[in-house]
PDB file of N, CA and C in Angstrom:
ATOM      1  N   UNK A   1     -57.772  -3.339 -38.727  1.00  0.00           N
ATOM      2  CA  UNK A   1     -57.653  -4.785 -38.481  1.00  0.00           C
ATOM      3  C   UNK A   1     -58.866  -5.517 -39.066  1.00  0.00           C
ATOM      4  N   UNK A   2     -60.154  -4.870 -39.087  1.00  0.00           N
ATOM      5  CA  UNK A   2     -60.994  -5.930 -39.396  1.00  0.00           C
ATOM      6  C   UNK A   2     -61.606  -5.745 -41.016  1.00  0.00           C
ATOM      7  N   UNK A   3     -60.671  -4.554 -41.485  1.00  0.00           N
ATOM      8  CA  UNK A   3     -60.866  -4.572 -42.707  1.00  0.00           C
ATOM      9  C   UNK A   3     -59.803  -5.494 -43.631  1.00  0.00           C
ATOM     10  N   UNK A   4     -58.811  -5.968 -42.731  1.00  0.00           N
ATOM     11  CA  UNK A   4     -57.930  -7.137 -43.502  1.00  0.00           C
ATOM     12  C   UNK A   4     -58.906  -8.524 -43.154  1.00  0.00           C
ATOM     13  N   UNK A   5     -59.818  -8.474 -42.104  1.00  0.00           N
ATOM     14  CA  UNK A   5     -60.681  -9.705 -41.880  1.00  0.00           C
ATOM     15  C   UNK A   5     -61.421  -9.847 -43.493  1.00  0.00           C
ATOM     16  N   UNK A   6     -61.825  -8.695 -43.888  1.00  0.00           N
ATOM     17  CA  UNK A   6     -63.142  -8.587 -44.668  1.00  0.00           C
ATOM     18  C   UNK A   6     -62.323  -8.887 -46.033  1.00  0.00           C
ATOM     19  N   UNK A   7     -61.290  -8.455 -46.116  1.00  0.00           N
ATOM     20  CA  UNK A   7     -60.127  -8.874 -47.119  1.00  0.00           C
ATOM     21  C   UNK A   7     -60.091 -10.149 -48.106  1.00  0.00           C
ATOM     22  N   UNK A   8     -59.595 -11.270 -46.887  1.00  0.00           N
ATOM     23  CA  UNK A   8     -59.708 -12.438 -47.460  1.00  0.00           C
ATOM     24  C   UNK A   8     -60.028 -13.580 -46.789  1.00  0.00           C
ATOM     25  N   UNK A   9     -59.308 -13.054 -45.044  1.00  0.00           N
ATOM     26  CA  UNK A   9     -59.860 -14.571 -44.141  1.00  0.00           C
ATOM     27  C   UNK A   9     -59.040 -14.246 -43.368  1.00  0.00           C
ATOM     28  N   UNK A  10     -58.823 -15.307 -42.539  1.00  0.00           N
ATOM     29  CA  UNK A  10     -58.356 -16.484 -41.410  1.00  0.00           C
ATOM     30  C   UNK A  10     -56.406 -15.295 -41.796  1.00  0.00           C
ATOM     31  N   UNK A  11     -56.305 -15.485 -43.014  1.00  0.00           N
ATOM     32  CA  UNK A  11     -54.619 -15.511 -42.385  1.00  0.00           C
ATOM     33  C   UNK A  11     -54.350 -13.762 -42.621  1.00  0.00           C
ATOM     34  N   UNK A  12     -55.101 -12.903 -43.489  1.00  0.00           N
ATOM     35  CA  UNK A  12     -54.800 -11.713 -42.897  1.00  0.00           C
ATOM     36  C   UNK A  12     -55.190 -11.375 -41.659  1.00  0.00           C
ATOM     37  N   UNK A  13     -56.342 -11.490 -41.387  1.00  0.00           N
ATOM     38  CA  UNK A  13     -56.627 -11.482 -39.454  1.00  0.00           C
ATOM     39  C   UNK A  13     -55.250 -12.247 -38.836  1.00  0.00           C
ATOM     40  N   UNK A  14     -54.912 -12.911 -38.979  1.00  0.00           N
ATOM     41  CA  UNK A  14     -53.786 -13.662 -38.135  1.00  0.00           C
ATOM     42  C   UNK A  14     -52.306 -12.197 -38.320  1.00  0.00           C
ATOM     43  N   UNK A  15     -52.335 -11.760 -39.757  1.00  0.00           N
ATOM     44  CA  UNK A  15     -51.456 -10.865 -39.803  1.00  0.00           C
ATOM     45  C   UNK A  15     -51.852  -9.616 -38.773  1.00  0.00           C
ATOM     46  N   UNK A  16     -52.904  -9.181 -39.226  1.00  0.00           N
ATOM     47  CA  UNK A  16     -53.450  -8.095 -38.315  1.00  0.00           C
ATOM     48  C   UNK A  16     -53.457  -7.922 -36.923  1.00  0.00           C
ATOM     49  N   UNK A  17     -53.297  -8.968 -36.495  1.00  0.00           N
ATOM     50  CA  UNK A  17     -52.817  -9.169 -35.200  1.00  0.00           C
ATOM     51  C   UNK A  17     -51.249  -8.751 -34.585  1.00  0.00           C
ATOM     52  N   UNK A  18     -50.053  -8.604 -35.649  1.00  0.00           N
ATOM     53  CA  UNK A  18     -49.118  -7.795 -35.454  1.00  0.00           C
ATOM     54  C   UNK A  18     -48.975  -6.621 -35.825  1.00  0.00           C
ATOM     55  N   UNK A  19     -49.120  -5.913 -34.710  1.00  0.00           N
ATOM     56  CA  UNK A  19     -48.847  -4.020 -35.305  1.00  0.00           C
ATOM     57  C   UNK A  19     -47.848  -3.759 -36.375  1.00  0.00           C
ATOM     58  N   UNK A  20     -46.848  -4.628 -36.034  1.00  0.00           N
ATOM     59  CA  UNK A  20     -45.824  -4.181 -37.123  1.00  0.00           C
ATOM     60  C   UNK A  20     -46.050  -4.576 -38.599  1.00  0.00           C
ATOM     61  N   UNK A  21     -47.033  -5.091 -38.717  1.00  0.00           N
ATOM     62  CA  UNK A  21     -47.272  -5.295 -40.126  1.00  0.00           C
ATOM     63  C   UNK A  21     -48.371  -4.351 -41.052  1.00  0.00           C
ATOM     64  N   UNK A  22     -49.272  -4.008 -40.104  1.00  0.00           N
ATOM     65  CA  UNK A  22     -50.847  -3.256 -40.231  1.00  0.00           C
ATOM     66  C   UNK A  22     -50.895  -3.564 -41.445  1.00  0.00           C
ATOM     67  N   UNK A  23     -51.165  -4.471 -42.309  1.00  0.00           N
ATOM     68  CA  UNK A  23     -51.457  -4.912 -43.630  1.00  0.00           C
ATOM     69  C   UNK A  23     -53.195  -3.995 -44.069  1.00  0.00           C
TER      70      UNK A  23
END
């Protein structure tokens, strides 16, 4: 999860927040 933070921002964290996606 907080390697989609470090990613790009605000809206992969928002994704990361649903398991079903684990982006």
């Amino acid at each position: 999860i907080l390697k989609n933070n470090l990613l790009a921002g605000p809206i992969p964290s928002t994704l990361s927040q649903i398991p079903n996606l684990k982006i």
